PDB file of C-alpha atoms (C1' of nucleotides) in Angstrom:
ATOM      1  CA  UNK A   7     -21.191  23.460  33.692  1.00  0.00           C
ATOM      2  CA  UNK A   8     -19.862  24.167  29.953  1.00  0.00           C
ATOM      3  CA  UNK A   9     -19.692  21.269  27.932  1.00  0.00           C
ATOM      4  CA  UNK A  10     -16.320  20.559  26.248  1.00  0.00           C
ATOM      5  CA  UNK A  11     -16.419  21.979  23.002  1.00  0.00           C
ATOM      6  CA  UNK A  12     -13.830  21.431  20.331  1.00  0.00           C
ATOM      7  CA  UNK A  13     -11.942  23.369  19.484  1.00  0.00           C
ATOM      8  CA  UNK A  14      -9.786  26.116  18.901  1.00  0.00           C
ATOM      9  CA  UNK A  15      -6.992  26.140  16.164  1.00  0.00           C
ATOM     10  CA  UNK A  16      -4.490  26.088  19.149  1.00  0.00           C
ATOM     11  CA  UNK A  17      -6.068  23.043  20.650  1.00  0.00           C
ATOM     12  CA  UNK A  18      -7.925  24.492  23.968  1.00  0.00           C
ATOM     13  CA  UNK A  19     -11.505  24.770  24.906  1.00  0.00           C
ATOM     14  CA  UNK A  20     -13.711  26.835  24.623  1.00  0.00           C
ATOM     15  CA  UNK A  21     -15.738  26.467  27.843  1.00  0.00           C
ATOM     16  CA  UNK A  22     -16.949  29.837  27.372  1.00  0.00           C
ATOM     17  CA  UNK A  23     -16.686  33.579  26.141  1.00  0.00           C
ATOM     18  CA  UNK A  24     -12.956  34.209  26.083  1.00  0.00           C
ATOM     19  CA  UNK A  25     -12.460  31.278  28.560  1.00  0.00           C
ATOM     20  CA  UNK A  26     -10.147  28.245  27.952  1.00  0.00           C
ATOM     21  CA  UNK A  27      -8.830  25.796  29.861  1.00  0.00           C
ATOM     22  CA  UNK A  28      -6.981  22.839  29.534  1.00  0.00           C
ATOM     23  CA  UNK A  29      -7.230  18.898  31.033  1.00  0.00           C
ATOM     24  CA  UNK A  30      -4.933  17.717  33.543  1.00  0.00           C
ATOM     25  CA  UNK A  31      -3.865  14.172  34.403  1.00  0.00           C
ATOM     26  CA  UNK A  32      -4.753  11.956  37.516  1.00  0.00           C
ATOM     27  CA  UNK A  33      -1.085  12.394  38.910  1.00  0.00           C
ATOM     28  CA  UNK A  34      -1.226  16.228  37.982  1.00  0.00           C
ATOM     29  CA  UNK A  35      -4.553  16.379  40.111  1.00  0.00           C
ATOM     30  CA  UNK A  36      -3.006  14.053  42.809  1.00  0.00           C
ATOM     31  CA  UNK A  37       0.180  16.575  43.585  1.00  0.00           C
ATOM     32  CA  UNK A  38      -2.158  19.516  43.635  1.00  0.00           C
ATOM     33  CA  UNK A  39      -3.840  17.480  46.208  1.00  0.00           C
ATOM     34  CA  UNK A  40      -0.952  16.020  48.286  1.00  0.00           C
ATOM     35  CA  UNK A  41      -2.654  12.617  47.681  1.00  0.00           C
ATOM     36  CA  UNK A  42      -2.128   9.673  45.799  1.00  0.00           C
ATOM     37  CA  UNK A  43      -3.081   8.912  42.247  1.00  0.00           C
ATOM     38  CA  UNK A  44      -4.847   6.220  43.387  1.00  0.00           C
ATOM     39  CA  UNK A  45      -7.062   8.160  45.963  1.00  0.00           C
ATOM     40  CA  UNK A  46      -8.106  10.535  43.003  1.00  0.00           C
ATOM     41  CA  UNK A  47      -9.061   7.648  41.102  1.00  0.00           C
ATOM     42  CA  UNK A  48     -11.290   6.738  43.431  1.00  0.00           C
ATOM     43  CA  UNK A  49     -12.880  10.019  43.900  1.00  0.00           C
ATOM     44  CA  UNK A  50     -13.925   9.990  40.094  1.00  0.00           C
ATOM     45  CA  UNK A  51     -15.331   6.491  40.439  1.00  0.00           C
ATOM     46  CA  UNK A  52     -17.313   7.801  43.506  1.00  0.00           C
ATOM     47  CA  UNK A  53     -18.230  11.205  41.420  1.00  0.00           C
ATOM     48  CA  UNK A  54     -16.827  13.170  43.585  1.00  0.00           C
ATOM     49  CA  UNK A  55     -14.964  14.639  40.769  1.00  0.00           C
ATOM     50  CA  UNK A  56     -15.865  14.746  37.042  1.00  0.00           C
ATOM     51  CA  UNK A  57     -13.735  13.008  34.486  1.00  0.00           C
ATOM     52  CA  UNK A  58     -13.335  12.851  30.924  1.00  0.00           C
ATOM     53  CA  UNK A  59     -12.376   9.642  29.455  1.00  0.00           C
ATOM     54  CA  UNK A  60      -9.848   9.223  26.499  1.00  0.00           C
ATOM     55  CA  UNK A  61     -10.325   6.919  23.767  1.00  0.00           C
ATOM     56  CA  UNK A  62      -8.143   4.239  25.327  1.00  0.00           C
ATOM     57  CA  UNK A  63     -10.274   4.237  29.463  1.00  0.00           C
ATOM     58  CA  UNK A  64      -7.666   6.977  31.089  1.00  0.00           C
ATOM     59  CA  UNK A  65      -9.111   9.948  32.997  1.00  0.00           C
ATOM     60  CA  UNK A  66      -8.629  13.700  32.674  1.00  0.00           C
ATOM     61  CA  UNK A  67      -9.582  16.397  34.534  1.00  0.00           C
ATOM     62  CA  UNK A  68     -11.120  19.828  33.839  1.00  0.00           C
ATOM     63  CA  UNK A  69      -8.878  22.748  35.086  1.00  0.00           C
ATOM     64  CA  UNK A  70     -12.500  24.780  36.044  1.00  0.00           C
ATOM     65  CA  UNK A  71     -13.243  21.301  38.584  1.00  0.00           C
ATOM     66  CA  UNK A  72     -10.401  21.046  40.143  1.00  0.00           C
ATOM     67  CA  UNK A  73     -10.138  24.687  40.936  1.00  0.00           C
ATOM     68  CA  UNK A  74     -13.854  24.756  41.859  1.00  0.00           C
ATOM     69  CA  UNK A  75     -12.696  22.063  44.360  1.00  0.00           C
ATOM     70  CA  UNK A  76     -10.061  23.689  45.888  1.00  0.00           C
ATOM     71  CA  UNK A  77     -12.060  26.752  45.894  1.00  0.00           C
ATOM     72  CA  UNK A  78     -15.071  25.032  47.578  1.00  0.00           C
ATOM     73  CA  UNK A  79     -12.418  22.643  50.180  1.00  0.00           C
TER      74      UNK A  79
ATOM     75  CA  UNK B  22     -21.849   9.388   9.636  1.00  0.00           C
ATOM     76  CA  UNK B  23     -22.182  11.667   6.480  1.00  0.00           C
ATOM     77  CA  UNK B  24     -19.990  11.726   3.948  1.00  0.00           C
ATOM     78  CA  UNK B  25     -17.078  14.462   3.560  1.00  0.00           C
ATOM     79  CA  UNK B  26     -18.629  16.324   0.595  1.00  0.00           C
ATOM     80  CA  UNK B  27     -17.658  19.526  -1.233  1.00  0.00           C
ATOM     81  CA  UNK B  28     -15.581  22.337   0.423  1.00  0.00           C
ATOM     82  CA  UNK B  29     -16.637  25.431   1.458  1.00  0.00           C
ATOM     83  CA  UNK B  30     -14.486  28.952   1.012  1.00  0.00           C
ATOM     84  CA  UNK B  31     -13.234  28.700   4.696  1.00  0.00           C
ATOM     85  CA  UNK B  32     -11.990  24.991   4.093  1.00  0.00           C
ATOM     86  CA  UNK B  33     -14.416  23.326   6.362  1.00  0.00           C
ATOM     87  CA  UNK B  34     -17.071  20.686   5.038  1.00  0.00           C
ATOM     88  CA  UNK B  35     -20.469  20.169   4.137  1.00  0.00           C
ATOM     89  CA  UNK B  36     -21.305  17.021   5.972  1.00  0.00           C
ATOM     90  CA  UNK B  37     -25.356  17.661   5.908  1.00  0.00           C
ATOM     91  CA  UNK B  38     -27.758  20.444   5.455  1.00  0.00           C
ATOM     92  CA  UNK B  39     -26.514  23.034   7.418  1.00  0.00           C
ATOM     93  CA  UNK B  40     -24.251  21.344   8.806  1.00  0.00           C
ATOM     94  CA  UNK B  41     -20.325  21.665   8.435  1.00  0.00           C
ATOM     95  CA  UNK B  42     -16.819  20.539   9.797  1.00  0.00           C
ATOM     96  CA  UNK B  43     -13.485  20.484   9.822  1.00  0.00           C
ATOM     97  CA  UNK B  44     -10.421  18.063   9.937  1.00  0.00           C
ATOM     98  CA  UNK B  45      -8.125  18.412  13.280  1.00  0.00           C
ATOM     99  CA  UNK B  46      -4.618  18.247  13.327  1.00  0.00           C
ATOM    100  CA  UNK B  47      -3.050  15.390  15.301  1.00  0.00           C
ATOM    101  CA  UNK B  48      -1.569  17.921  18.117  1.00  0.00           C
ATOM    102  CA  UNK B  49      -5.446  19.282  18.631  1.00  0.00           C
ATOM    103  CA  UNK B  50      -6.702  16.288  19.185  1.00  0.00           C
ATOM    104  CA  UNK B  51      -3.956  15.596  21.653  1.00  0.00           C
ATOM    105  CA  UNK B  52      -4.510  18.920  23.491  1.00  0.00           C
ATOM    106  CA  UNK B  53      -8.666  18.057  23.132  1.00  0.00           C
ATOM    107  CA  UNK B  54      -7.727  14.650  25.280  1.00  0.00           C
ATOM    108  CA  UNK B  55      -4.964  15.946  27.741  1.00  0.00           C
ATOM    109  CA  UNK B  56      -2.581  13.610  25.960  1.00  0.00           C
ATOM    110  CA  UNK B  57       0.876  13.671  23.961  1.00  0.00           C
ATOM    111  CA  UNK B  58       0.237  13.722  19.789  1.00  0.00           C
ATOM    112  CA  UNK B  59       2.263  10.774  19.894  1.00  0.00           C
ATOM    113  CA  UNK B  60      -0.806   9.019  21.848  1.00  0.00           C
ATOM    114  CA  UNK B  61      -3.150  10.058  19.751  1.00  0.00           C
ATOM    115  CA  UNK B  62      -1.178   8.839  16.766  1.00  0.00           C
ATOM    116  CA  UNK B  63      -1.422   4.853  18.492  1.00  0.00           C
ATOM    117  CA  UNK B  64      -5.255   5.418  18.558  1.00  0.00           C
ATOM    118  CA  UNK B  65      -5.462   5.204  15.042  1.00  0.00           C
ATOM    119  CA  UNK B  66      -3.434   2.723  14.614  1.00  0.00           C
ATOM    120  CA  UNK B  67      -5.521   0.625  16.979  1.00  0.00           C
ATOM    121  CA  UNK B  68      -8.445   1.752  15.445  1.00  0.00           C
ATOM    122  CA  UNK B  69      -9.465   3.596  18.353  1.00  0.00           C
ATOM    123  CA  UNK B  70     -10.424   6.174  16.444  1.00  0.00           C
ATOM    124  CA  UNK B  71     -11.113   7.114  12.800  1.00  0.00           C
ATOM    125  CA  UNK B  72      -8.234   8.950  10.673  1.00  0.00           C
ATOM    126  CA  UNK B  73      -7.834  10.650   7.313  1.00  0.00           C
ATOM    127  CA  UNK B  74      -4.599  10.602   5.602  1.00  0.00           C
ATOM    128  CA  UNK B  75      -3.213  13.706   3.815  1.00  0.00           C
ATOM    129  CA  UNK B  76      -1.456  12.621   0.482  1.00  0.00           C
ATOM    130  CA  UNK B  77       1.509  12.766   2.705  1.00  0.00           C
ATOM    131  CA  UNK B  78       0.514  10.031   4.749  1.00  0.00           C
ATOM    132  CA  UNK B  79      -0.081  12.356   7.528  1.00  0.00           C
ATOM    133  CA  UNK B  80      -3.413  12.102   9.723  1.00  0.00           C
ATOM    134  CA  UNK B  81      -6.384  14.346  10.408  1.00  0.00           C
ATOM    135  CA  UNK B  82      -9.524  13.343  12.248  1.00  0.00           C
ATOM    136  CA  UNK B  83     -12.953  14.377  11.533  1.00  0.00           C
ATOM    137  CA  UNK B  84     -14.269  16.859  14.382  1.00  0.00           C
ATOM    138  CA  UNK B  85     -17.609  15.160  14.378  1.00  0.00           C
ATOM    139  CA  UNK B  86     -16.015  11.540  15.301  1.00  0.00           C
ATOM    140  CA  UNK B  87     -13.511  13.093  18.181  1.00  0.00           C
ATOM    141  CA  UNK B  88     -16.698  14.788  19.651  1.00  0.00           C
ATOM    142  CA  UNK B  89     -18.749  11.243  19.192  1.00  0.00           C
ATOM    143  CA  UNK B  90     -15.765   9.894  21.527  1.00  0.00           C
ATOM    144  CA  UNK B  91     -15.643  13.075  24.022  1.00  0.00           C
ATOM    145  CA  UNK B  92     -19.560  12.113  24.391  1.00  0.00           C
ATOM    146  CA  UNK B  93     -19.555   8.581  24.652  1.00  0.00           C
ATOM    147  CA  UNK B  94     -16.615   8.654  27.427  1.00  0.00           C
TER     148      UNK B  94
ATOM    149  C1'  DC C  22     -17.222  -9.427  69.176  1.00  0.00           C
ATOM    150  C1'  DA C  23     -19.780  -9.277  64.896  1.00  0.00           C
ATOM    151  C1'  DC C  24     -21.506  -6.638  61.091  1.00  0.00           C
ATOM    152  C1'  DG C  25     -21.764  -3.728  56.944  1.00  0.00           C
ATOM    153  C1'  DA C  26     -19.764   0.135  54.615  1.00  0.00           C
ATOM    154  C1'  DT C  27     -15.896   2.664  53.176  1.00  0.00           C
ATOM    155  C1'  DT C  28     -11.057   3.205  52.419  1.00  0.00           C
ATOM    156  C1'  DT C  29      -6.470   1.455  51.412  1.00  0.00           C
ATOM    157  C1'  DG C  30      -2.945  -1.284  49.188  1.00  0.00           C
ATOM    158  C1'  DG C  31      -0.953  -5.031  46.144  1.00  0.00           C
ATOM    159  C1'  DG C  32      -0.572  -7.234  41.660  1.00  0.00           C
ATOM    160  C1'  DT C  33      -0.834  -6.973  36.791  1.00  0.00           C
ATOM    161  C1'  DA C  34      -1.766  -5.685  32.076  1.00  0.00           C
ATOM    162  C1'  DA C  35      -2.389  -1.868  29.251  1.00  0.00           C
ATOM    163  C1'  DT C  36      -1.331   2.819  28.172  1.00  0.00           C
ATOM    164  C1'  DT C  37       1.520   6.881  28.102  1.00  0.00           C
ATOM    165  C1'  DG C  38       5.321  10.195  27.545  1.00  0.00           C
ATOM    166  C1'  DG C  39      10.352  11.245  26.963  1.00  0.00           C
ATOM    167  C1'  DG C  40      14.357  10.776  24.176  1.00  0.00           C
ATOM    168  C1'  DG C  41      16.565  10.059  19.772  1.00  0.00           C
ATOM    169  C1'  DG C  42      16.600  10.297  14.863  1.00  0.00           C
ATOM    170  C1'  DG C  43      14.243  10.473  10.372  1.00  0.00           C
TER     171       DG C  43
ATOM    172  C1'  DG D  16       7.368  23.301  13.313  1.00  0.00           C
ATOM    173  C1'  DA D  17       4.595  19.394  13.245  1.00  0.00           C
ATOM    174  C1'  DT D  18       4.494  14.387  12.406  1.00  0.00           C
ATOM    175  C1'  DG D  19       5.605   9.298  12.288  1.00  0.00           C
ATOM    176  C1'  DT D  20       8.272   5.639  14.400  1.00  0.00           C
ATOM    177  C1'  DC D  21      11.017   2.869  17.911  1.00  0.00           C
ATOM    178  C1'  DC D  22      12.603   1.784  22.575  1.00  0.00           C
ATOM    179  C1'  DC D  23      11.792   1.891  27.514  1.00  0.00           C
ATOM    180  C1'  DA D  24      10.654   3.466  32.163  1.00  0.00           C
ATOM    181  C1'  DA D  25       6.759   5.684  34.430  1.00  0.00           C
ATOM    182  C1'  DT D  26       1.871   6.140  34.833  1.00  0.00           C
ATOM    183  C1'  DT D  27      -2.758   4.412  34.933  1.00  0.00           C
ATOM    184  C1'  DA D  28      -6.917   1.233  35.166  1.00  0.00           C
ATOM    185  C1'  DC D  29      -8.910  -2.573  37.061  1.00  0.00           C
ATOM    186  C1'  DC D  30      -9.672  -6.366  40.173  1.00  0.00           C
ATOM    187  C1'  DC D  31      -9.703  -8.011  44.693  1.00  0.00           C
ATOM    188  C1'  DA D  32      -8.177  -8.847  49.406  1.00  0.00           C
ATOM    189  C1'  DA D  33      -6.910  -6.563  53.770  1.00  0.00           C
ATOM    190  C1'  DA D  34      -7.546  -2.864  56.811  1.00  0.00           C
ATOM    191  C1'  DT D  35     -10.172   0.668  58.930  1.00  0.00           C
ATOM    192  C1'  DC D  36     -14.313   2.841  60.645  1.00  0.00           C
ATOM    193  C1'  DG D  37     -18.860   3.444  63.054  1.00  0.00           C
TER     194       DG D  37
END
DNA sequence: CACGATTTGGGTAATTGGGGGG
DNA sequence: GATGTCCCAATTACCCAAATCG
């Protein structure tokens, strides 16, 4: 897996040649899902899916997870 | 955490040998976290994290500290 | 039924984003 | 156009008890 590198004058990442991507939030990730927030909490406390933490404890994801999730399901 | 020292021709700093930086805008830090600018302007006023004030009173954040905090989440 | 492990849901405090206006 | 600031409802994290499963 890339590791989040800042950053482009626009704000993205560059997670790779030509690729950026963006973060989403838990209740982004949860309607993808058709789940609840909480139940996508969980699955980052079990590592089922990575997270990346803000300053202030919240969780985002990585566009390139989730989509390697549903790609995988 | 070096000192901001002397600027370079592209406007980034020299920060060590070798090594330089740049200052983010508020709304790239926002985009690096998944969050609104607005949020990002409450974590330096809680300290959260470090900030630089333009002459304006405006804020910019040194790249090294907002990767210290993508890191240490 | 009892047991441990996992999942679910409630309560609450903290955090966030939208709107408005500077 | 991007930021800084204020108000307020929605979102989120965290803890812990209840429910569910095997």
């Amino acid at each position: 897996m890339s590791p989040l590198k800042a950053v482009t004058p626009d704000g993205t990442f560059v997670t790779g040649p030509g690729t950026t991507e963006r973060l989403l939030t838990p209740g982004e990730v949860a309607r993808i899902f058709g789940v609840d927030p909480k139940t996508v909490n969980r699955w980052a406390l079990t590592g089922r899916i990575p997270s990346v933490r803000t300053p202030s404890r919240q969780r985002r994801y990585r566009e390139s997870d989730i989509n390697a999730l549903l790609n995988a399901g």
